[in-house]
PDB file of N, CA, C and O in Angstrom:
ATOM      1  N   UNK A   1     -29.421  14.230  17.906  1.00 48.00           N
ATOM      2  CA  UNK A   1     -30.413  13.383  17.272  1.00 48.00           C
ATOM      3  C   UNK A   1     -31.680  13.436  18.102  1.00 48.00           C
ATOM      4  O   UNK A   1     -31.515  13.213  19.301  1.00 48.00           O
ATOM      5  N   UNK A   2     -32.911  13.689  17.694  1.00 55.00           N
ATOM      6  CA  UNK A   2     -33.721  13.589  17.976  1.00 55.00           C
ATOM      7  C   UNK A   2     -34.475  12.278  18.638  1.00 55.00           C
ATOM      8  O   UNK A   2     -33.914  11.205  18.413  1.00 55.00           O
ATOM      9  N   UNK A   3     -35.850  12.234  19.537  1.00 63.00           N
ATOM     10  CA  UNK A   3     -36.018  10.751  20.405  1.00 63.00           C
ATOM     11  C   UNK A   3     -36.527  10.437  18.785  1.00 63.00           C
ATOM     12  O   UNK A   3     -37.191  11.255  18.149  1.00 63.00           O
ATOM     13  N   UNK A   4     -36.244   9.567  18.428  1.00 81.00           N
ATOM     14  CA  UNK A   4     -36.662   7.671  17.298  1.00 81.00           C
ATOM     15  C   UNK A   4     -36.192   6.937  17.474  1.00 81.00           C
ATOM     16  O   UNK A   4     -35.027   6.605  17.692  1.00 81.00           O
ATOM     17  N   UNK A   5     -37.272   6.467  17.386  1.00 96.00           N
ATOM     18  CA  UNK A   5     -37.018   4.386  17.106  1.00 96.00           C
ATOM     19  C   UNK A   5     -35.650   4.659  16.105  1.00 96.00           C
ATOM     20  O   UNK A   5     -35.385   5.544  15.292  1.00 96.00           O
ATOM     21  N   UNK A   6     -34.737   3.133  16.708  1.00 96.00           N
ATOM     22  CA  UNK A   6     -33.999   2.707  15.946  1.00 96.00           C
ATOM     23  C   UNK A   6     -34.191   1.361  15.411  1.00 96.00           C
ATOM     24  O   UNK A   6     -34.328   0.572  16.346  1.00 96.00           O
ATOM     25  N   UNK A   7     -34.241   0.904  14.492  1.00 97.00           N
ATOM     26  CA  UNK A   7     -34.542  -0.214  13.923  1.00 97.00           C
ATOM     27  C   UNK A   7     -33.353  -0.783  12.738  1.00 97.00           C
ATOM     28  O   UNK A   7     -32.718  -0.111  11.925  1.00 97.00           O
ATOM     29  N   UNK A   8     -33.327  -2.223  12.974  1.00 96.00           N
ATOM     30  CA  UNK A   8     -32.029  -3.072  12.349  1.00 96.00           C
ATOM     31  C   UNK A   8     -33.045  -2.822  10.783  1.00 96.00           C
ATOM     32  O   UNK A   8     -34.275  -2.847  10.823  1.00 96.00           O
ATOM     33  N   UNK A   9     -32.520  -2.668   9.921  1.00 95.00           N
ATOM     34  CA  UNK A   9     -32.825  -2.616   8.359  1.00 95.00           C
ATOM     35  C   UNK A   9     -32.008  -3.871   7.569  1.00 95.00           C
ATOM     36  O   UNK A   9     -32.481  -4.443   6.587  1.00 95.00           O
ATOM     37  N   UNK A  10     -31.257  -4.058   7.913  1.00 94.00           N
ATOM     38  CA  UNK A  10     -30.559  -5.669   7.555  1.00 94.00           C
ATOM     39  C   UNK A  10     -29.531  -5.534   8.048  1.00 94.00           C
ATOM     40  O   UNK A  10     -28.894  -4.604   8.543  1.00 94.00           O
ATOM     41  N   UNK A  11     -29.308  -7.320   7.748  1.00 93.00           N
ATOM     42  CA  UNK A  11     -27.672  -7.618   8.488  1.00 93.00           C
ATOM     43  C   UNK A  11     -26.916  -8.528   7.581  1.00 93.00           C
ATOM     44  O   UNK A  11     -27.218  -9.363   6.729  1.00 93.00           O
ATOM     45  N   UNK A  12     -26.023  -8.137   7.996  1.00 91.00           N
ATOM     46  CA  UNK A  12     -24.383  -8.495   6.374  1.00 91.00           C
ATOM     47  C   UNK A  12     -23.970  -9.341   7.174  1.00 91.00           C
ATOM     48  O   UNK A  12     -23.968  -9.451   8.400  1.00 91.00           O
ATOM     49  N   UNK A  13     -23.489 -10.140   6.027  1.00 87.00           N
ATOM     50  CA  UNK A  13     -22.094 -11.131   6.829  1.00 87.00           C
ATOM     51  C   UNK A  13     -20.525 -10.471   6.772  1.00 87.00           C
ATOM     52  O   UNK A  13     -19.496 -10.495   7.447  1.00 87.00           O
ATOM     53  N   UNK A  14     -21.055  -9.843   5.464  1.00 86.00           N
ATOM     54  CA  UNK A  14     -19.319  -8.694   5.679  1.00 86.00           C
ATOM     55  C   UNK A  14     -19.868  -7.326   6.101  1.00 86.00           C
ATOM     56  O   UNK A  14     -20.875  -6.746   5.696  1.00 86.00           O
ATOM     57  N   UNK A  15     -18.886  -6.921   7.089  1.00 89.00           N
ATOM     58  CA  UNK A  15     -18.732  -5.929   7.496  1.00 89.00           C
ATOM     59  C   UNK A  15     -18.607  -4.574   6.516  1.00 89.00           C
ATOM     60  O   UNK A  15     -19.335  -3.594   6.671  1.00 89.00           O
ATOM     61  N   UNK A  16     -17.800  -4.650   5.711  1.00 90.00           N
ATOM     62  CA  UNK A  16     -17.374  -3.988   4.533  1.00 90.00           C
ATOM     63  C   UNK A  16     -18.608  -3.494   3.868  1.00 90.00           C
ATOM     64  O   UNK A  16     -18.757  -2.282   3.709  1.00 90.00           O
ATOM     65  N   UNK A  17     -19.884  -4.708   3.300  1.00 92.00           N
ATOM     66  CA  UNK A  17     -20.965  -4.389   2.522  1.00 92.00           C
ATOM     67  C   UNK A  17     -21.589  -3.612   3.142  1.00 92.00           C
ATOM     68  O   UNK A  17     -22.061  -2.682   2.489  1.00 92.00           O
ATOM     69  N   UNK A  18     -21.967  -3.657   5.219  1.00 94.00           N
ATOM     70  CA  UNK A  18     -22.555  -2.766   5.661  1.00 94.00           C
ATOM     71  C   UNK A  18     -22.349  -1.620   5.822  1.00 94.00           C
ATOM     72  O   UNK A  18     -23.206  -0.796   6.140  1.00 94.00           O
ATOM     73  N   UNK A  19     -20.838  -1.333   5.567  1.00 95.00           N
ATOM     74  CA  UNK A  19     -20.242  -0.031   5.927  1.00 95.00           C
ATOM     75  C   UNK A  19     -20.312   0.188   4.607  1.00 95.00           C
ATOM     76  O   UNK A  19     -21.104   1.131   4.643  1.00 95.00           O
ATOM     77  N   UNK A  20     -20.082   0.030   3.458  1.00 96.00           N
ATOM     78  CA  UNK A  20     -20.500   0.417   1.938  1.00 96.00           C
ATOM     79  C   UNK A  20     -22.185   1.285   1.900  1.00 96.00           C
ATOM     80  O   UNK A  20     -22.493   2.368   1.403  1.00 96.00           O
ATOM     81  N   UNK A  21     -22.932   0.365   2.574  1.00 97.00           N
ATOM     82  CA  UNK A  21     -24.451   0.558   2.402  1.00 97.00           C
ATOM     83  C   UNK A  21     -24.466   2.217   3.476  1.00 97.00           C
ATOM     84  O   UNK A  21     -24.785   3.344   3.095  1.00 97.00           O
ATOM     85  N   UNK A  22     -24.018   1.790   4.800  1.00 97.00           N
ATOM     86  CA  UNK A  22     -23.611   3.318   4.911  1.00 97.00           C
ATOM     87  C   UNK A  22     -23.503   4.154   5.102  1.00 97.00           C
ATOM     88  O   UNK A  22     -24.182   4.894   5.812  1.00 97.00           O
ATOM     89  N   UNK A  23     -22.173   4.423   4.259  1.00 97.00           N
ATOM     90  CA  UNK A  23     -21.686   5.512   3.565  1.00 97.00           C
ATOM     91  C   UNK A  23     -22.615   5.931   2.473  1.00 97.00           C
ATOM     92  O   UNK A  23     -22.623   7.134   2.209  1.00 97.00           O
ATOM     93  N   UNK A  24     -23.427   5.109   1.771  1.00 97.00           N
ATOM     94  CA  UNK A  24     -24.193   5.811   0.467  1.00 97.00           C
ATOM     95  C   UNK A  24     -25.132   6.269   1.296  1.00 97.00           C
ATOM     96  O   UNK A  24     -25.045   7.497   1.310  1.00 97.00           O
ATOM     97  N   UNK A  25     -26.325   5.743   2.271  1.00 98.00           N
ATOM     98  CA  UNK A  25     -26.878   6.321   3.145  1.00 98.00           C
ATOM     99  C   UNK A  25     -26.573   7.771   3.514  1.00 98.00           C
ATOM    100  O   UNK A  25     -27.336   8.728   3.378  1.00 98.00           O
ATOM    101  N   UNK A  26     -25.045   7.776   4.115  1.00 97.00           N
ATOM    102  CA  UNK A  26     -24.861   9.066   4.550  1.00 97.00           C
ATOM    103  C   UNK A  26     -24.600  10.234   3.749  1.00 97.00           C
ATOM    104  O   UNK A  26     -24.817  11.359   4.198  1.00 97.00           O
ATOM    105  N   UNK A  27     -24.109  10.019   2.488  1.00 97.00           N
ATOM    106  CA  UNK A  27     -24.647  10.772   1.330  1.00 97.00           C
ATOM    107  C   UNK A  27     -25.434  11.236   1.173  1.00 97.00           C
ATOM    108  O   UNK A  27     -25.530  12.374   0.714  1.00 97.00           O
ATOM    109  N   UNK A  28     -26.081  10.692   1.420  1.00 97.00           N
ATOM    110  CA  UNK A  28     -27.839  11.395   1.312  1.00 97.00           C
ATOM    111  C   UNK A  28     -28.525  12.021   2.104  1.00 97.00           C
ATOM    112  O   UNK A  28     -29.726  12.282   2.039  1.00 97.00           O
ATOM    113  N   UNK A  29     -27.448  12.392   3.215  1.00 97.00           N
ATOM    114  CA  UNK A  29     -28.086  12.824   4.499  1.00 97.00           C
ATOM    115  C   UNK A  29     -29.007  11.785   5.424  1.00 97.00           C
ATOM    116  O   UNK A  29     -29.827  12.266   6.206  1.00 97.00           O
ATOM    117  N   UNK A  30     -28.864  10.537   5.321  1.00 97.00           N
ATOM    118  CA  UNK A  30     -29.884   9.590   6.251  1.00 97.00           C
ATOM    119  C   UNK A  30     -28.622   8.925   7.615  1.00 97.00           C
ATOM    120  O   UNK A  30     -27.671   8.146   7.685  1.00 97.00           O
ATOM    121  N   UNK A  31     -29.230   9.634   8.296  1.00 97.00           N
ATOM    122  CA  UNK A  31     -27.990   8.819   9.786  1.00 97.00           C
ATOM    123  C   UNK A  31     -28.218   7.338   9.525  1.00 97.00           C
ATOM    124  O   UNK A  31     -29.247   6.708   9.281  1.00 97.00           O
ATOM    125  N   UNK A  32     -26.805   6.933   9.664  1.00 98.00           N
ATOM    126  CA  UNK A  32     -27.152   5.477   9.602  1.00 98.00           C
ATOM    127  C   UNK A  32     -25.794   4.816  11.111  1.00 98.00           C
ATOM    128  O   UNK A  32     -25.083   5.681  11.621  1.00 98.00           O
ATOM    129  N   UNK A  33     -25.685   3.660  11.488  1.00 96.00           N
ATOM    130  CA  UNK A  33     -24.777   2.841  12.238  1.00 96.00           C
ATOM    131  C   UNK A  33     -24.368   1.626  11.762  1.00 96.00           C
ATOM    132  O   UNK A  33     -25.132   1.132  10.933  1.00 96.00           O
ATOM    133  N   UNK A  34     -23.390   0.999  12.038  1.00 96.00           N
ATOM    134  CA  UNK A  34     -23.667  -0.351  11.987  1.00 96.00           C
ATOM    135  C   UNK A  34     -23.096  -1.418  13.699  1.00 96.00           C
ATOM    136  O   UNK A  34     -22.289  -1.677  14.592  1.00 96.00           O
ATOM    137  N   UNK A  35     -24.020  -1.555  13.208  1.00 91.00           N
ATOM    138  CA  UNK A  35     -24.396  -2.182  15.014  1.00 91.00           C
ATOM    139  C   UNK A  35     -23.216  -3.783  14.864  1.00 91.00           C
ATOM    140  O   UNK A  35     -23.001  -4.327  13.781  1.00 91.00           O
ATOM    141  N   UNK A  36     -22.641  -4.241  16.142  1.00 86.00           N
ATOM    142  CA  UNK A  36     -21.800  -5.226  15.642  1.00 86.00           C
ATOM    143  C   UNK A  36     -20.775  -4.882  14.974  1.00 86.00           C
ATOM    144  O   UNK A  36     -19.967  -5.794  15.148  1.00 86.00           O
ATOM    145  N   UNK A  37     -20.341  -4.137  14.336  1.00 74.00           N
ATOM    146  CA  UNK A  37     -19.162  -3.872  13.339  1.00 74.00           C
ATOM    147  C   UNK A  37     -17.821  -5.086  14.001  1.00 74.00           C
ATOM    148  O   UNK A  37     -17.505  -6.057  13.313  1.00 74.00           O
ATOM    149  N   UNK A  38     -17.242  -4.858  15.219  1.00 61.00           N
ATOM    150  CA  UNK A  38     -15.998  -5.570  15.032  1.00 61.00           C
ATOM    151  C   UNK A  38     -16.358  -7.047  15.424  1.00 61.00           C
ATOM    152  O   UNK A  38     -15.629  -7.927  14.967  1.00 61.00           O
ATOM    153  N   UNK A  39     -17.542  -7.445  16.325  1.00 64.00           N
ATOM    154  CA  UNK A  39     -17.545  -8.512  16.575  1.00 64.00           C
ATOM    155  C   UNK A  39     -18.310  -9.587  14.697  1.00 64.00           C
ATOM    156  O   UNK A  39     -18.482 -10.767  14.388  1.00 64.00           O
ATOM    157  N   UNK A  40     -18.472  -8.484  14.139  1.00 65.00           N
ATOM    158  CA  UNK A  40     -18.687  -9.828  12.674  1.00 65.00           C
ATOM    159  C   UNK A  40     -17.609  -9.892  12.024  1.00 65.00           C
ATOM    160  O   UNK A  40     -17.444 -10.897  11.332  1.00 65.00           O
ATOM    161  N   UNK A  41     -16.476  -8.769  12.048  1.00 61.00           N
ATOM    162  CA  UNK A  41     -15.072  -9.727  11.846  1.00 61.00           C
ATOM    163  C   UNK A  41     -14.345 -10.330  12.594  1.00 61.00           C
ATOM    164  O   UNK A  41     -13.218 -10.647  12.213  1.00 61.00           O
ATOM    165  N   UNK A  42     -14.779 -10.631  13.796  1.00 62.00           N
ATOM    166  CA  UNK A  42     -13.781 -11.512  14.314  1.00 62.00           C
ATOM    167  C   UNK A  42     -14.537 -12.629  14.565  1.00 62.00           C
ATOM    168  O   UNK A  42     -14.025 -13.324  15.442  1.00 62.00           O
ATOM    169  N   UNK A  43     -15.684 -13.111  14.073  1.00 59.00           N
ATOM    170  CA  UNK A  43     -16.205 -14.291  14.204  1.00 59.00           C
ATOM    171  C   UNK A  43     -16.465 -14.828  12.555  1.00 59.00           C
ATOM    172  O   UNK A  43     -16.384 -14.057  11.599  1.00 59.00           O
ATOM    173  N   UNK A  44     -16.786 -16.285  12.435  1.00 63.00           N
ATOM    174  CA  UNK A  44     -16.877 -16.410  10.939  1.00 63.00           C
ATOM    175  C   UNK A  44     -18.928 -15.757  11.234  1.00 63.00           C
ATOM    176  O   UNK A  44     -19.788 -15.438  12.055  1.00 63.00           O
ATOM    177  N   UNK A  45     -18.419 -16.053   9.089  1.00 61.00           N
ATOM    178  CA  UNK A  45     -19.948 -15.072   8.803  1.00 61.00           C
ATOM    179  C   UNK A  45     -21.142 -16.211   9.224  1.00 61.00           C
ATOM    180  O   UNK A  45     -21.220 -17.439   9.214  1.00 61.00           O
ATOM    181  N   UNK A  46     -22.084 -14.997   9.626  1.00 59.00           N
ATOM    182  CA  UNK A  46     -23.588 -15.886   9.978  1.00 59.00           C
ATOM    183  C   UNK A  46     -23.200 -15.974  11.447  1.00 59.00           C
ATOM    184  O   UNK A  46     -24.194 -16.580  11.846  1.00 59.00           O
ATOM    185  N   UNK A  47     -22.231 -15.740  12.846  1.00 68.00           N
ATOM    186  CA  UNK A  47     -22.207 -16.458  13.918  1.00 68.00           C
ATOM    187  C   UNK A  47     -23.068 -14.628  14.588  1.00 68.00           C
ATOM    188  O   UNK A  47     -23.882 -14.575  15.509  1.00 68.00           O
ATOM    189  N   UNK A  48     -22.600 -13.516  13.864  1.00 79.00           N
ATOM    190  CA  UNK A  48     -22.608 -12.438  14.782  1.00 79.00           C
ATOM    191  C   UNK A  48     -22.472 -11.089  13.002  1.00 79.00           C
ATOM    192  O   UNK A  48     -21.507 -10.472  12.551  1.00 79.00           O
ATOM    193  N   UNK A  49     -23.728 -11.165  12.603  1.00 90.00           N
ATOM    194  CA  UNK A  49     -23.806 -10.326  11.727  1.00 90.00           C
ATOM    195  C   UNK A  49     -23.434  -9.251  12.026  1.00 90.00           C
ATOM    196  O   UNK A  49     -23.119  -9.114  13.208  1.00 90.00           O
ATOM    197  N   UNK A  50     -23.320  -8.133  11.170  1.00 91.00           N
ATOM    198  CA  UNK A  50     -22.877  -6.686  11.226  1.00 91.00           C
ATOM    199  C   UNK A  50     -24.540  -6.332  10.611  1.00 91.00           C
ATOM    200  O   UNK A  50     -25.081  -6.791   9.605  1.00 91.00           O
ATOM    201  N   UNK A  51     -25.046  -5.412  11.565  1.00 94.00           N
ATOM    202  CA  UNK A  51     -26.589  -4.808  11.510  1.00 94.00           C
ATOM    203  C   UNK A  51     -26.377  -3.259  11.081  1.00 94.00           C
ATOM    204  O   UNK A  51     -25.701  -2.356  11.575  1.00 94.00           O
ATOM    205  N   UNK A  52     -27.164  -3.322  10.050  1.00 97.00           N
ATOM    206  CA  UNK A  52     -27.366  -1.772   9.466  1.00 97.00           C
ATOM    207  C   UNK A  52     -28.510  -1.043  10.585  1.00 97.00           C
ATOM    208  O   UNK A  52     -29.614  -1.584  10.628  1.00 97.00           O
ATOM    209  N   UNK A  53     -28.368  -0.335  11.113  1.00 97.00           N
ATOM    210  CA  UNK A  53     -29.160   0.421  11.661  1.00 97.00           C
ATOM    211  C   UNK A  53     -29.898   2.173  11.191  1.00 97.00           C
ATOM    212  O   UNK A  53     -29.359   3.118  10.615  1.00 97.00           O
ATOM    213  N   UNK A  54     -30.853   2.063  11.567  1.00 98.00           N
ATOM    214  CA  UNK A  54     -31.208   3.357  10.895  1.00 98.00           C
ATOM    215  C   UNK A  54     -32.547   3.819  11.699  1.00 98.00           C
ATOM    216  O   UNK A  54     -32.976   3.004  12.516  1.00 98.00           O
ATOM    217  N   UNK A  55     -33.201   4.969  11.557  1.00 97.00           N
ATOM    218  CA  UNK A  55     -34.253   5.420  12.143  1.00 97.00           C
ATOM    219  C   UNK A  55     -35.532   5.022  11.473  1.00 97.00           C
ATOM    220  O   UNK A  55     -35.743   5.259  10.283  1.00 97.00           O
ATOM    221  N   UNK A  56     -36.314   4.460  12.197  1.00 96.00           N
ATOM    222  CA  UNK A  56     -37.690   3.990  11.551  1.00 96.00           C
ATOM    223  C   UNK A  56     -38.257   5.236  10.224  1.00 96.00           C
ATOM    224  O   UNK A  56     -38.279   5.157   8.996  1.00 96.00           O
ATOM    225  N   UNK A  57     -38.551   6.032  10.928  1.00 96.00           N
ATOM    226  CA  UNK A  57     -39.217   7.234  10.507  1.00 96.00           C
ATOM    227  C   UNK A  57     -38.211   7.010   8.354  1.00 96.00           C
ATOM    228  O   UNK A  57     -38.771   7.167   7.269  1.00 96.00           O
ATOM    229  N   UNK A  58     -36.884   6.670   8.594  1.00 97.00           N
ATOM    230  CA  UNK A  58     -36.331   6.780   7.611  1.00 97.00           C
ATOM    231  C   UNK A  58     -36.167   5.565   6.782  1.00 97.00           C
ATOM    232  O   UNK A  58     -35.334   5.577   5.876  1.00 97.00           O
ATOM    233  N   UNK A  59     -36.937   4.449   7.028  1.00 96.00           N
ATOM    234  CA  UNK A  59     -37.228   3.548   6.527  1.00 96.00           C
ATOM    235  C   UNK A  59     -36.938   2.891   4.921  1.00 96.00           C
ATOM    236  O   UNK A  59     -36.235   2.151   4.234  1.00 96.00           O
ATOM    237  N   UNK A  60     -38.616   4.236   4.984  1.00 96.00           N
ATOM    238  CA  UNK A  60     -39.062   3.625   3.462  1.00 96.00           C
ATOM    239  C   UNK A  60     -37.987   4.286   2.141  1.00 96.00           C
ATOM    240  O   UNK A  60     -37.804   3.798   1.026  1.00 96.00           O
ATOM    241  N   UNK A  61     -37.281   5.782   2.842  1.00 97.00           N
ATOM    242  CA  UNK A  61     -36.537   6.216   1.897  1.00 97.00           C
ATOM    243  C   UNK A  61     -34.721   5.348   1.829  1.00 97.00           C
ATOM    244  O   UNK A  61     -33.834   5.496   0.988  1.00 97.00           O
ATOM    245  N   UNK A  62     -34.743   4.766   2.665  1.00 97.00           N
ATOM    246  CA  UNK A  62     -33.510   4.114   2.938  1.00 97.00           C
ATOM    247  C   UNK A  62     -33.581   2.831   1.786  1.00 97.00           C
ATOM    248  O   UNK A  62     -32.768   2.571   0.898  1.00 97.00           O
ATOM    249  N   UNK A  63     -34.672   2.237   2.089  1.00 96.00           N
ATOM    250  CA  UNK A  63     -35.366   0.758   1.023  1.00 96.00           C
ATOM    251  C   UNK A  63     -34.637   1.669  -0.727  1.00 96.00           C
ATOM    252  O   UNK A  63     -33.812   1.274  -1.551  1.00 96.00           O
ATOM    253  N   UNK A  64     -35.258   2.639  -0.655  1.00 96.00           N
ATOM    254  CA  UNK A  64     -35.341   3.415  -2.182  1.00 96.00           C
ATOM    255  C   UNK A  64     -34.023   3.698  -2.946  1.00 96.00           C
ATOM    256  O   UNK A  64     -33.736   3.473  -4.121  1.00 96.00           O
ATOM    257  N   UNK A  65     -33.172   4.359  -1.763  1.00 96.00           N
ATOM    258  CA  UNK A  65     -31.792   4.800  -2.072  1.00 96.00           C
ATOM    259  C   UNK A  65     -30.981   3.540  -2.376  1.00 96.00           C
ATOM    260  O   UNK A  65     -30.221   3.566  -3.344  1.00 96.00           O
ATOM    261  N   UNK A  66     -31.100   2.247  -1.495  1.00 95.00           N
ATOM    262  CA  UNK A  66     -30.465   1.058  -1.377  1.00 95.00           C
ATOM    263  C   UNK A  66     -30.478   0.103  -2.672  1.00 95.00           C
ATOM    264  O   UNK A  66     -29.532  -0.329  -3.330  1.00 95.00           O
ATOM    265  N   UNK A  67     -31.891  -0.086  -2.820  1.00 93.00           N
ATOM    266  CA  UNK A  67     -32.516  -0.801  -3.432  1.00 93.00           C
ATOM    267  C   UNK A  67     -32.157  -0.173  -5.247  1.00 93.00           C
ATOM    268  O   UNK A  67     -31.887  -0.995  -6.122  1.00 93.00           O
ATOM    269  N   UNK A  68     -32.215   1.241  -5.530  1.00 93.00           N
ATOM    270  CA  UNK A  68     -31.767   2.143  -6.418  1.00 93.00           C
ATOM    271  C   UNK A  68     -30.513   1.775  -6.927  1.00 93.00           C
ATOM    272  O   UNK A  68     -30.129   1.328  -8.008  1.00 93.00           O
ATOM    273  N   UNK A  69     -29.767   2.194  -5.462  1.00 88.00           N
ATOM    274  CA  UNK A  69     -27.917   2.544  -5.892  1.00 88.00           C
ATOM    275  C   UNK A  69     -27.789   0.562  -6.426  1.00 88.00           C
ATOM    276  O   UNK A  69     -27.355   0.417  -7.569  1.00 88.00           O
ATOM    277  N   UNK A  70     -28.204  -1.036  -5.507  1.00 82.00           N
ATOM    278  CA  UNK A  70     -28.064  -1.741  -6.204  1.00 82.00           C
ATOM    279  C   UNK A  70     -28.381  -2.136  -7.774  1.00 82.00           C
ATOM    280  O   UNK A  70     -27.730  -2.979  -8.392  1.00 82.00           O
ATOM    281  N   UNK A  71     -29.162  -1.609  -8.157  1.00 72.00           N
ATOM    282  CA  UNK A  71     -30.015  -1.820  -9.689  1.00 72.00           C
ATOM    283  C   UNK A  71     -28.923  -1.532 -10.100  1.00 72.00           C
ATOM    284  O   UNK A  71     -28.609  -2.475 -10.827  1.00 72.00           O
ATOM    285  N   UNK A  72     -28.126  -0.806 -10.094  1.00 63.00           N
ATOM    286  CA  UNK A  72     -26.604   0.044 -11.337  1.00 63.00           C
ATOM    287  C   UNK A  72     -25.883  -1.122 -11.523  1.00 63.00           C
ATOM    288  O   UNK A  72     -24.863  -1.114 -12.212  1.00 63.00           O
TER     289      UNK A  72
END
């Protein structure tokens, strides 16, 4: 991976929705993480979100794909 900014793009209370979000991400070829993963299931939701992470630079196309695949 190349040097970029990494930047939180949102944060879930389920773990599941962030790892849903992704996987469609990675479909598309956009690296994605999710930051937090085990500590937001083992706490209740809202104490320790699960953070989508992604590269700045990949932002605005991440908004598009996301924002897209929800409309269906």
């Amino acid at each position: 991976m190349s040097e970029s900014k990494l930047v939180v793009w949102r944060e879930y209370d389920s773990t599941n929705d962030a790892l849903w979000d992704k996987s469609i991400l990675e479909s598309e070829g956009i690296w994605a993480t999710v930051r937090n993963e085990i500590m937001s299931a083992v706490y209740v939701a809202g104490v320790m979100p699960a953070q989508l992470v992604v590269r700045e630079a990949d932002l605005e196309r991440v908004s598009e794909i996301l924002e897209a695949y929800s409309a269906r």
